[in-house]
């Protein structure tokens, strides 16, 4: 298969008869238990260019990729620089290397099913405003359980995955719009990164995909969910568990930083009662799990991170433009609606 760079967005307009070309991008950190299954499933699905960015693995996974998968473009980093930096290194390779119009970001602890990428490409081709399309992510341990059918964000300052832990049958079986695509399995339109910027490396890991999707929404783009694209995800393969101090600390930091970056001051004030309630509930939740102090320290670090950025001229903050006011209003309405959806 020949891969040629195409910069013309007209290929995405209309009925999607011409599909965008895609490079698969996998950040890897100590993924020895899963990476072979992931790469084998991609090869079984089609002849796609694949870029793996290894984040200083010490478990032999880097050597496995080099020895057993010569068709993979392997980029090695000397240490763990974080999920965001690894992805950005890969995006730069896609832009200057394969030059494909789309990139399929995939976790190393996943396997994809035949037709996964084609379904994402087809959905992307239906609307030039689409920035990302997320797969239907099911549990690798139990294929009848949902892991993530699209990420939502609400006025409580919480991001959450639709359907997580629920029985898959009968749920989220139709294409839909979502707040942001989950970075475990999502197709991005490369040209939009020129406007939104790439992943913010201040996040290191966690909520970086919500931040990117939020930015895209402010700029007028759409994030979508495509159930015909099915993958299986082990989950927490790098951090080791759903709740641990490393993850709680970083997630707390980034929850504050996310608000600072994407909400204008008036919107923060408008949401303040919801945000206060949301953070209080989280404090109580993590206190019961013995990690309340960790969560509070993370919130403090998030405030400090935001203050540092403000002192540097709001280098990372999305600049408010009056032309985007209508989009901010639509997003705000969605944040309120998602509070209800979170509990229902």
Short mmCIF file of N, CA and C in Angstrom, two decimals, residues 40-215:
data_model
loop_
_atom_site.label_atom_id
_atom_site.label_comp_id
_atom_site.label_asym_id
_atom_site.label_seq_id
_atom_site.Cartn_x
_atom_site.Cartn_y
_atom_site.Cartn_z
N UNK A 40 -0.19 -7.38 16.77
CA UNK A 40 -0.72 -8.48 15.95
C UNK A 40 -2.13 -8.17 15.46
N UNK A 41 -2.95 -7.56 16.34
CA UNK A 41 -4.33 -7.25 15.94
C UNK A 41 -4.36 -6.17 14.87
N UNK A 42 -3.43 -5.22 14.94
CA UNK A 42 -3.36 -4.17 13.91
C UNK A 42 -2.97 -4.77 12.57
N UNK A 43 -1.97 -5.65 12.59
CA UNK A 43 -1.51 -6.27 11.34
C UNK A 43 -2.62 -7.13 10.73
N UNK A 44 -3.41 -7.78 11.58
CA UNK A 44 -4.51 -8.60 11.08
C UNK A 44 -5.62 -7.74 10.47
N UNK A 45 -5.72 -6.49 10.93
CA UNK A 45 -6.77 -5.60 10.46
C UNK A 45 -6.45 -4.94 9.12
N UNK A 46 -5.16 -4.84 8.77
CA UNK A 46 -4.80 -4.19 7.52
C UNK A 46 -3.35 -3.74 7.51
N UNK A 47 -2.94 -3.20 6.37
CA UNK A 47 -1.55 -2.78 6.20
C UNK A 47 -1.43 -1.29 6.48
N UNK A 48 -1.42 -0.95 7.76
CA UNK A 48 -1.34 0.45 8.18
C UNK A 48 0.07 0.79 8.65
N UNK A 49 0.53 2.03 8.37
CA UNK A 49 1.79 2.45 8.98
C UNK A 49 1.59 2.58 10.49
N UNK A 50 2.55 2.09 11.25
CA UNK A 50 2.46 2.09 12.71
C UNK A 50 3.69 2.75 13.30
N UNK A 51 3.47 3.69 14.22
CA UNK A 51 4.54 4.34 14.95
C UNK A 51 4.37 4.01 16.43
N UNK A 52 5.42 3.45 17.04
CA UNK A 52 5.43 3.22 18.48
C UNK A 52 6.49 4.12 19.09
N UNK A 53 6.08 4.91 20.09
CA UNK A 53 7.03 5.74 20.82
C UNK A 53 7.23 5.10 22.19
N UNK A 54 8.43 4.56 22.40
CA UNK A 54 8.71 3.90 23.67
C UNK A 54 9.24 4.91 24.68
N UNK A 55 8.60 4.94 25.85
CA UNK A 55 8.87 5.96 26.86
C UNK A 55 9.84 5.45 27.92
N UNK A 56 10.98 4.90 27.47
CA UNK A 56 12.00 4.45 28.42
C UNK A 56 11.66 3.14 29.11
N UNK A 57 11.02 2.21 28.39
CA UNK A 57 10.64 0.93 28.98
C UNK A 57 11.86 0.14 29.44
N UNK A 58 11.68 -0.59 30.52
CA UNK A 58 12.77 -1.42 31.07
C UNK A 58 12.33 -2.87 31.24
N UNK A 59 11.20 -3.22 30.63
CA UNK A 59 10.64 -4.57 30.81
C UNK A 59 10.88 -5.48 29.62
N UNK A 60 11.61 -4.99 28.61
CA UNK A 60 11.87 -5.79 27.42
C UNK A 60 10.90 -5.55 26.28
N UNK A 61 9.89 -4.73 26.50
CA UNK A 61 8.91 -4.50 25.43
C UNK A 61 9.52 -3.76 24.25
N UNK A 62 10.44 -2.84 24.52
CA UNK A 62 11.10 -2.12 23.44
C UNK A 62 11.90 -3.09 22.56
N UNK A 63 12.63 -3.99 23.19
CA UNK A 63 13.43 -4.98 22.45
C UNK A 63 12.53 -5.93 21.67
N UNK A 64 11.39 -6.29 22.27
CA UNK A 64 10.44 -7.17 21.57
C UNK A 64 9.96 -6.53 20.29
N UNK A 65 9.59 -5.25 20.36
CA UNK A 65 9.11 -4.55 19.17
C UNK A 65 10.20 -4.49 18.11
N UNK A 66 11.40 -4.17 18.54
CA UNK A 66 12.51 -4.04 17.59
C UNK A 66 12.82 -5.37 16.90
N UNK A 67 12.75 -6.47 17.65
CA UNK A 67 13.16 -7.77 17.11
C UNK A 67 12.05 -8.46 16.33
N UNK A 68 10.81 -8.35 16.80
CA UNK A 68 9.72 -9.14 16.24
C UNK A 68 8.82 -8.36 15.27
N UNK A 69 8.90 -7.04 15.29
CA UNK A 69 8.00 -6.24 14.47
C UNK A 69 8.78 -5.21 13.67
N UNK A 70 9.56 -5.67 12.70
CA UNK A 70 10.41 -4.75 11.93
C UNK A 70 9.62 -3.75 11.09
N UNK A 71 8.33 -4.02 10.85
CA UNK A 71 7.49 -3.12 10.06
C UNK A 71 6.99 -1.92 10.87
N UNK A 72 7.27 -1.93 12.16
CA UNK A 72 6.86 -0.82 13.03
C UNK A 72 7.97 0.22 13.08
N UNK A 73 7.59 1.49 12.94
CA UNK A 73 8.53 2.59 13.15
C UNK A 73 8.65 2.81 14.64
N UNK A 74 9.80 2.43 15.22
CA UNK A 74 10.01 2.52 16.66
C UNK A 74 10.86 3.73 16.99
N UNK A 75 10.32 4.59 17.85
CA UNK A 75 11.06 5.75 18.36
C UNK A 75 11.29 5.52 19.84
N UNK A 76 12.53 5.58 20.28
CA UNK A 76 12.83 5.29 21.68
C UNK A 76 13.25 6.56 22.42
N UNK A 77 12.68 6.75 23.59
CA UNK A 77 13.06 7.85 24.49
C UNK A 77 13.85 7.27 25.65
N UNK A 78 14.77 8.03 26.17
CA UNK A 78 15.69 7.51 27.19
C UNK A 78 15.04 7.36 28.56
N UNK A 79 13.94 8.06 28.78
CA UNK A 79 13.25 7.98 30.07
C UNK A 79 11.77 8.23 29.87
N UNK A 80 10.98 7.98 30.91
CA UNK A 80 9.54 8.20 30.84
C UNK A 80 9.25 9.70 30.90
N UNK A 81 8.93 10.27 29.76
CA UNK A 81 8.67 11.71 29.67
C UNK A 81 7.20 12.04 29.78
N UNK A 82 6.38 11.02 30.00
CA UNK A 82 4.94 11.24 30.13
C UNK A 82 4.20 10.89 28.86
N UNK A 83 2.93 10.55 29.02
CA UNK A 83 2.08 10.17 27.89
C UNK A 83 2.02 11.28 26.85
N UNK A 84 1.82 12.51 27.29
CA UNK A 84 1.61 13.62 26.36
C UNK A 84 2.84 13.86 25.48
N UNK A 85 4.01 13.87 26.09
CA UNK A 85 5.22 14.11 25.31
C UNK A 85 5.44 12.98 24.31
N UNK A 86 5.22 11.74 24.73
CA UNK A 86 5.40 10.61 23.82
C UNK A 86 4.46 10.72 22.63
N UNK A 87 3.21 11.09 22.89
CA UNK A 87 2.26 11.24 21.79
C UNK A 87 2.68 12.37 20.87
N UNK A 88 3.14 13.46 21.42
CA UNK A 88 3.56 14.59 20.59
C UNK A 88 4.76 14.24 19.71
N UNK A 89 5.68 13.44 20.27
CA UNK A 89 6.80 12.96 19.45
C UNK A 89 6.26 12.14 18.28
N UNK A 90 5.28 11.29 18.57
CA UNK A 90 4.68 10.49 17.51
C UNK A 90 3.93 11.33 16.49
N UNK A 91 3.21 12.35 16.95
CA UNK A 91 2.49 13.23 16.02
C UNK A 91 3.45 13.94 15.08
N UNK A 92 4.60 14.33 15.61
CA UNK A 92 5.60 14.98 14.77
C UNK A 92 6.12 14.01 13.71
N UNK A 93 6.28 12.75 14.08
CA UNK A 93 6.71 11.74 13.12
C UNK A 93 5.65 11.52 12.05
N UNK A 94 4.39 11.48 12.45
CA UNK A 94 3.31 11.31 11.48
C UNK A 94 3.28 12.49 10.51
N UNK A 95 3.40 13.69 11.05
CA UNK A 95 3.35 14.89 10.22
C UNK A 95 4.49 14.94 9.21
N UNK A 96 5.68 14.61 9.66
CA UNK A 96 6.86 14.74 8.81
C UNK A 96 7.31 13.43 8.17
N UNK A 97 6.70 12.32 8.60
CA UNK A 97 7.08 11.02 8.08
C UNK A 97 6.04 10.47 7.13
N UNK A 98 5.07 9.73 7.65
CA UNK A 98 4.05 9.12 6.80
C UNK A 98 3.15 10.15 6.15
N UNK A 99 2.94 11.29 6.82
CA UNK A 99 2.15 12.36 6.23
C UNK A 99 0.69 12.05 6.03
N UNK A 100 0.15 11.11 6.78
CA UNK A 100 -1.25 10.75 6.61
C UNK A 100 -2.16 11.83 7.17
N UNK A 101 -3.39 11.84 6.69
CA UNK A 101 -4.33 12.88 7.10
C UNK A 101 -4.90 12.66 8.48
N UNK A 102 -4.86 11.41 8.94
CA UNK A 102 -5.39 11.08 10.26
C UNK A 102 -4.37 10.25 11.04
N UNK A 103 -4.51 10.31 12.35
CA UNK A 103 -3.69 9.47 13.23
C UNK A 103 -4.63 8.75 14.17
N UNK A 104 -4.42 7.46 14.33
CA UNK A 104 -5.22 6.64 15.22
C UNK A 104 -4.41 6.40 16.49
N UNK A 105 -4.75 7.13 17.56
CA UNK A 105 -4.05 7.00 18.83
C UNK A 105 -4.62 5.80 19.57
N UNK A 106 -3.72 4.89 19.98
CA UNK A 106 -4.14 3.63 20.56
C UNK A 106 -3.27 3.28 21.75
N UNK A 107 -3.90 2.88 22.85
CA UNK A 107 -3.14 2.41 24.01
C UNK A 107 -2.45 1.09 23.71
N UNK A 108 -1.34 0.84 24.40
CA UNK A 108 -0.61 -0.41 24.17
C UNK A 108 -1.31 -1.62 24.76
N UNK A 109 -2.26 -1.42 25.69
CA UNK A 109 -2.95 -2.54 26.32
C UNK A 109 -4.32 -2.77 25.69
N UNK A 110 -4.35 -2.74 24.35
CA UNK A 110 -5.59 -2.92 23.61
C UNK A 110 -5.38 -3.94 22.50
N UNK A 111 -6.49 -4.47 22.00
CA UNK A 111 -6.50 -5.18 20.72
C UNK A 111 -7.67 -4.61 19.92
N UNK A 112 -7.47 -4.51 18.61
CA UNK A 112 -8.53 -3.97 17.76
C UNK A 112 -9.17 -5.10 16.97
N UNK A 113 -10.38 -4.88 16.52
CA UNK A 113 -11.09 -5.86 15.71
C UNK A 113 -11.03 -5.45 14.25
N UNK A 114 -11.20 -6.41 13.32
CA UNK A 114 -11.20 -6.06 11.89
C UNK A 114 -12.27 -5.01 11.60
N UNK A 115 -11.90 -4.04 10.80
CA UNK A 115 -12.82 -2.97 10.45
C UNK A 115 -12.81 -1.79 11.40
N UNK A 116 -12.02 -1.90 12.48
CA UNK A 116 -11.97 -0.83 13.48
C UNK A 116 -11.59 0.51 12.87
N UNK A 117 -10.50 0.53 12.15
CA UNK A 117 -9.98 1.79 11.61
C UNK A 117 -10.85 2.28 10.46
N UNK A 118 -11.30 1.36 9.62
CA UNK A 118 -12.16 1.76 8.50
C UNK A 118 -13.44 2.43 8.99
N UNK A 119 -14.01 1.91 10.08
CA UNK A 119 -15.24 2.51 10.61
C UNK A 119 -14.99 3.93 11.12
N UNK A 120 -13.85 4.14 11.76
CA UNK A 120 -13.49 5.48 12.23
C UNK A 120 -13.27 6.42 11.06
N UNK A 121 -12.58 5.93 10.04
CA UNK A 121 -12.33 6.75 8.85
C UNK A 121 -13.63 7.14 8.15
N UNK A 122 -14.54 6.19 8.06
CA UNK A 122 -15.82 6.46 7.40
C UNK A 122 -16.58 7.55 8.14
N UNK A 123 -16.61 7.44 9.45
CA UNK A 123 -17.31 8.46 10.26
C UNK A 123 -16.61 9.82 10.09
N UNK A 124 -15.28 9.84 10.11
CA UNK A 124 -14.54 11.07 9.94
C UNK A 124 -14.86 11.72 8.60
N UNK A 125 -15.03 10.90 7.58
CA UNK A 125 -15.28 11.42 6.23
C UNK A 125 -16.65 12.00 6.03
N UNK A 126 -17.56 11.84 7.01
CA UNK A 126 -18.93 12.31 6.84
C UNK A 126 -19.11 13.79 7.15
N UNK A 127 -18.14 14.40 7.84
CA UNK A 127 -18.32 15.79 8.27
C UNK A 127 -16.95 16.43 8.44
N UNK A 128 -16.71 17.52 7.72
CA UNK A 128 -15.41 18.20 7.78
C UNK A 128 -15.16 18.84 9.13
N UNK A 129 -16.21 18.99 9.95
CA UNK A 129 -16.04 19.61 11.27
C UNK A 129 -15.56 18.62 12.33
N UNK A 130 -15.56 17.34 12.01
CA UNK A 130 -15.17 16.33 13.00
C UNK A 130 -13.66 16.37 13.22
N UNK A 131 -13.28 16.52 14.47
CA UNK A 131 -11.86 16.48 14.84
C UNK A 131 -11.45 15.08 15.28
N UNK A 132 -12.30 14.42 16.07
CA UNK A 132 -11.94 13.10 16.59
C UNK A 132 -13.12 12.16 16.52
N UNK A 133 -12.81 10.87 16.37
CA UNK A 133 -13.82 9.82 16.41
C UNK A 133 -13.31 8.71 17.31
N UNK A 134 -14.08 8.41 18.35
CA UNK A 134 -13.68 7.38 19.31
C UNK A 134 -14.34 6.05 19.02
N UNK A 135 -13.62 4.99 19.31
CA UNK A 135 -14.16 3.64 19.17
C UNK A 135 -15.10 3.28 20.32
N UNK A 136 -15.80 2.19 20.15
CA UNK A 136 -16.54 1.53 21.23
C UNK A 136 -15.53 0.67 21.98
N UNK A 137 -15.19 1.06 23.20
CA UNK A 137 -14.13 0.40 23.96
C UNK A 137 -14.76 -0.54 24.98
N UNK A 138 -14.48 -1.83 24.83
CA UNK A 138 -15.01 -2.84 25.73
C UNK A 138 -13.87 -3.42 26.58
N UNK A 139 -14.25 -4.05 27.68
CA UNK A 139 -13.26 -4.62 28.59
C UNK A 139 -12.58 -5.83 27.96
N UNK A 140 -11.27 -5.90 28.06
CA UNK A 140 -10.54 -7.04 27.54
C UNK A 140 -10.84 -8.30 28.37
N UNK A 141 -11.10 -8.10 29.66
CA UNK A 141 -11.39 -9.24 30.53
C UNK A 141 -12.80 -9.77 30.35
N UNK A 142 -13.73 -8.90 29.99
CA UNK A 142 -15.13 -9.28 29.81
C UNK A 142 -15.68 -8.51 28.64
N UNK A 143 -15.75 -9.14 27.49
CA UNK A 143 -16.15 -8.46 26.26
C UNK A 143 -17.59 -7.98 26.28
N UNK A 144 -18.35 -8.37 27.28
CA UNK A 144 -19.73 -7.92 27.41
C UNK A 144 -19.86 -6.69 28.30
N UNK A 145 -18.73 -6.16 28.77
CA UNK A 145 -18.74 -4.99 29.64
C UNK A 145 -18.13 -3.79 28.93
N UNK A 146 -18.74 -2.63 29.12
CA UNK A 146 -18.24 -1.39 28.53
C UNK A 146 -17.07 -0.86 29.35
N UNK A 147 -16.04 -0.42 28.65
CA UNK A 147 -14.95 0.31 29.29
C UNK A 147 -15.13 1.81 29.07
N UNK A 148 -15.47 2.20 27.82
CA UNK A 148 -15.66 3.62 27.52
C UNK A 148 -16.37 3.76 26.19
N UNK A 149 -17.53 4.38 26.21
CA UNK A 149 -18.28 4.66 24.97
C UNK A 149 -18.38 6.16 24.73
N UNK A 150 -17.32 6.85 25.03
CA UNK A 150 -17.28 8.30 24.82
C UNK A 150 -17.12 9.04 26.13
N UNK A 151 -16.23 10.02 26.16
CA UNK A 151 -15.96 10.77 27.38
C UNK A 151 -16.81 12.03 27.45
N UNK A 152 -17.36 12.28 28.63
CA UNK A 152 -18.15 13.48 28.89
C UNK A 152 -17.49 14.27 30.00
N UNK A 153 -17.81 15.56 30.07
CA UNK A 153 -17.27 16.44 31.10
C UNK A 153 -18.43 17.27 31.62
N UNK A 154 -18.46 17.50 32.95
CA UNK A 154 -19.62 18.18 33.52
C UNK A 154 -19.20 19.34 34.41
N UNK A 155 -20.20 20.13 34.84
CA UNK A 155 -19.96 21.34 35.62
C UNK A 155 -19.39 21.06 37.00
N UNK A 156 -19.41 19.81 37.45
CA UNK A 156 -18.80 19.45 38.73
C UNK A 156 -17.27 19.38 38.63
N UNK A 157 -16.75 19.53 37.41
CA UNK A 157 -15.31 19.39 37.21
C UNK A 157 -14.88 17.95 37.04
N UNK A 158 -15.83 17.10 36.71
CA UNK A 158 -15.56 15.67 36.54
C UNK A 158 -15.60 15.29 35.07
N UNK A 159 -14.67 14.45 34.66
CA UNK A 159 -14.75 13.76 33.38
C UNK A 159 -15.15 12.33 33.67
N UNK A 160 -15.98 11.76 32.80
CA UNK A 160 -16.39 10.38 33.03
C UNK A 160 -16.68 9.69 31.71
N UNK A 161 -16.52 8.37 31.73
CA UNK A 161 -16.72 7.54 30.54
C UNK A 161 -18.15 7.02 30.50
N UNK A 162 -18.82 7.21 29.39
CA UNK A 162 -20.19 6.70 29.27
C UNK A 162 -20.23 5.18 29.38
N UNK A 163 -21.09 4.70 30.23
CA UNK A 163 -21.35 3.26 30.31
C UNK A 163 -20.32 2.43 31.01
N UNK A 164 -19.31 3.03 31.61
CA UNK A 164 -18.21 2.26 32.18
C UNK A 164 -18.72 1.23 33.19
N UNK A 165 -18.35 -0.04 32.96
CA UNK A 165 -18.73 -1.13 33.85
C UNK A 165 -20.11 -1.70 33.59
N UNK A 166 -20.87 -1.09 32.67
CA UNK A 166 -22.22 -1.55 32.38
C UNK A 166 -22.18 -2.66 31.33
N UNK A 167 -23.25 -3.43 31.26
CA UNK A 167 -23.40 -4.43 30.22
C UNK A 167 -23.48 -3.75 28.86
N UNK A 168 -22.74 -4.26 27.88
CA UNK A 168 -22.63 -3.59 26.59
C UNK A 168 -23.90 -3.70 25.75
N UNK A 169 -24.58 -4.82 25.82
CA UNK A 169 -25.73 -5.06 24.95
C UNK A 169 -26.82 -4.01 25.17
N UNK A 170 -27.22 -3.39 24.05
CA UNK A 170 -28.30 -2.42 24.10
C UNK A 170 -27.90 -1.02 24.51
N UNK A 171 -26.64 -0.79 24.76
CA UNK A 171 -26.18 0.53 25.19
C UNK A 171 -25.22 1.13 24.16
N UNK A 172 -25.45 2.40 23.83
CA UNK A 172 -24.55 3.19 23.00
C UNK A 172 -24.21 2.47 21.69
N UNK A 173 -25.25 2.00 21.02
CA UNK A 173 -25.05 1.24 19.79
C UNK A 173 -25.25 2.09 18.54
N UNK A 174 -25.44 3.39 18.72
CA UNK A 174 -25.61 4.30 17.58
C UNK A 174 -24.53 5.37 17.62
N UNK A 175 -24.09 5.85 16.45
CA UNK A 175 -23.12 6.96 16.42
C UNK A 175 -23.68 8.16 17.17
N UNK A 176 -22.78 8.94 17.76
CA UNK A 176 -23.24 10.04 18.61
C UNK A 176 -22.12 11.06 18.72
N UNK A 177 -22.50 12.25 19.18
CA UNK A 177 -21.50 13.25 19.55
C UNK A 177 -21.13 13.08 21.02
N UNK A 178 -19.89 13.32 21.35
CA UNK A 178 -19.41 13.22 22.71
C UNK A 178 -18.62 14.48 23.04
N UNK A 179 -18.27 14.64 24.31
CA UNK A 179 -17.52 15.84 24.68
C UNK A 179 -16.08 15.75 24.16
N UNK A 180 -15.45 14.58 24.34
CA UNK A 180 -14.07 14.38 23.90
C UNK A 180 -13.83 12.90 23.66
N UNK A 181 -12.88 12.59 22.81
CA UNK A 181 -12.53 11.21 22.53
C UNK A 181 -11.52 10.69 23.53
N UNK A 182 -11.75 9.46 24.00
CA UNK A 182 -10.81 8.83 24.93
C UNK A 182 -9.52 8.45 24.21
N UNK A 183 -8.38 8.84 24.79
CA UNK A 183 -7.09 8.61 24.15
C UNK A 183 -6.69 7.16 24.03
N UNK A 184 -7.48 6.24 24.59
CA UNK A 184 -7.16 4.82 24.46
C UNK A 184 -7.39 4.31 23.05
N UNK A 185 -8.34 4.92 22.32
CA UNK A 185 -8.66 4.49 20.97
C UNK A 185 -9.45 5.57 20.26
N UNK A 186 -8.74 6.48 19.59
CA UNK A 186 -9.40 7.62 18.97
C UNK A 186 -8.65 8.05 17.71
N UNK A 187 -9.43 8.38 16.69
CA UNK A 187 -8.88 8.88 15.43
C UNK A 187 -8.93 10.39 15.44
N UNK A 188 -7.80 11.04 15.13
CA UNK A 188 -7.73 12.50 15.07
C UNK A 188 -7.44 12.95 13.64
N UNK A 189 -8.01 14.10 13.28
CA UNK A 189 -7.70 14.74 12.00
C UNK A 189 -6.45 15.58 12.18
N UNK A 190 -5.39 15.26 11.50
CA UNK A 190 -4.09 15.89 11.72
C UNK A 190 -4.11 17.40 11.48
N UNK A 191 -4.83 17.86 10.47
CA UNK A 191 -4.79 19.28 10.12
C UNK A 191 -5.31 20.18 11.24
N UNK A 192 -6.21 19.65 12.10
CA UNK A 192 -6.80 20.46 13.16
C UNK A 192 -5.78 20.81 14.24
N UNK A 193 -4.76 19.97 14.40
CA UNK A 193 -3.73 20.26 15.41
C UNK A 193 -3.04 21.59 15.14
N UNK A 194 -3.04 22.03 13.89
CA UNK A 194 -2.43 23.31 13.56
C UNK A 194 -3.18 24.46 14.23
N UNK A 195 -4.47 24.24 14.50
CA UNK A 195 -5.29 25.28 15.12
C UNK A 195 -5.38 25.11 16.64
N UNK A 196 -5.59 23.88 17.08
CA UNK A 196 -5.80 23.63 18.51
C UNK A 196 -4.50 23.48 19.29
N UNK A 197 -3.43 23.14 18.59
CA UNK A 197 -2.21 22.72 19.26
C UNK A 197 -2.29 21.23 19.59
N UNK A 198 -1.16 20.65 19.95
CA UNK A 198 -1.11 19.22 20.24
C UNK A 198 -1.39 19.00 21.73
N UNK A 199 -1.04 17.83 22.24
CA UNK A 199 -1.28 17.54 23.66
C UNK A 199 -0.43 18.45 24.54
N UNK A 200 -1.03 18.94 25.61
CA UNK A 200 -0.35 19.82 26.54
C UNK A 200 0.51 18.98 27.48
N UNK A 201 1.82 19.10 27.37
CA UNK A 201 2.72 18.26 28.14
C UNK A 201 2.75 18.60 29.63
N UNK A 202 2.13 19.72 30.01
CA UNK A 202 1.98 20.03 31.43
C UNK A 202 1.10 19.00 32.14
N UNK A 203 0.27 18.31 31.38
CA UNK A 203 -0.58 17.27 31.97
C UNK A 203 0.23 16.04 32.37
N UNK A 204 1.31 15.74 31.64
CA UNK A 204 2.10 14.52 31.78
C UNK A 204 1.23 13.31 31.40
N UNK A 205 0.15 13.09 32.14
CA UNK A 205 -0.82 12.03 31.84
C UNK A 205 -2.11 12.34 32.59
N UNK A 206 -3.22 11.82 32.08
CA UNK A 206 -4.56 11.93 32.66
C UNK A 206 -5.22 13.28 32.35
N UNK A 207 -6.40 13.18 31.77
CA UNK A 207 -7.26 14.30 31.36
C UNK A 207 -6.71 15.09 30.18
N UNK A 208 -5.59 14.64 29.63
CA UNK A 208 -5.03 15.34 28.48
C UNK A 208 -5.94 15.23 27.27
N UNK A 209 -6.67 14.10 27.15
CA UNK A 209 -7.57 13.94 26.02
C UNK A 209 -8.83 14.80 26.19
N UNK A 210 -9.29 14.98 27.43
CA UNK A 210 -10.42 15.87 27.69
C UNK A 210 -10.01 17.31 27.35
N UNK A 211 -8.83 17.71 27.76
CA UNK A 211 -8.32 19.05 27.48
C UNK A 211 -8.27 19.31 25.98
N UNK A 212 -7.75 18.35 25.23
CA UNK A 212 -7.64 18.52 23.78
C UNK A 212 -9.02 18.59 23.13
N UNK A 213 -9.92 17.71 23.56
CA UNK A 213 -11.27 17.74 23.01
C UNK A 213 -12.01 19.02 23.36
N UNK A 214 -11.78 19.55 24.57
CA UNK A 214 -12.38 20.81 25.01
C UNK A 214 -11.90 21.94 24.10
N UNK A 215 -10.61 22.00 23.87
CA UNK A 215 -10.06 23.04 22.98
C UNK A 215 -10.68 22.97 21.59
#
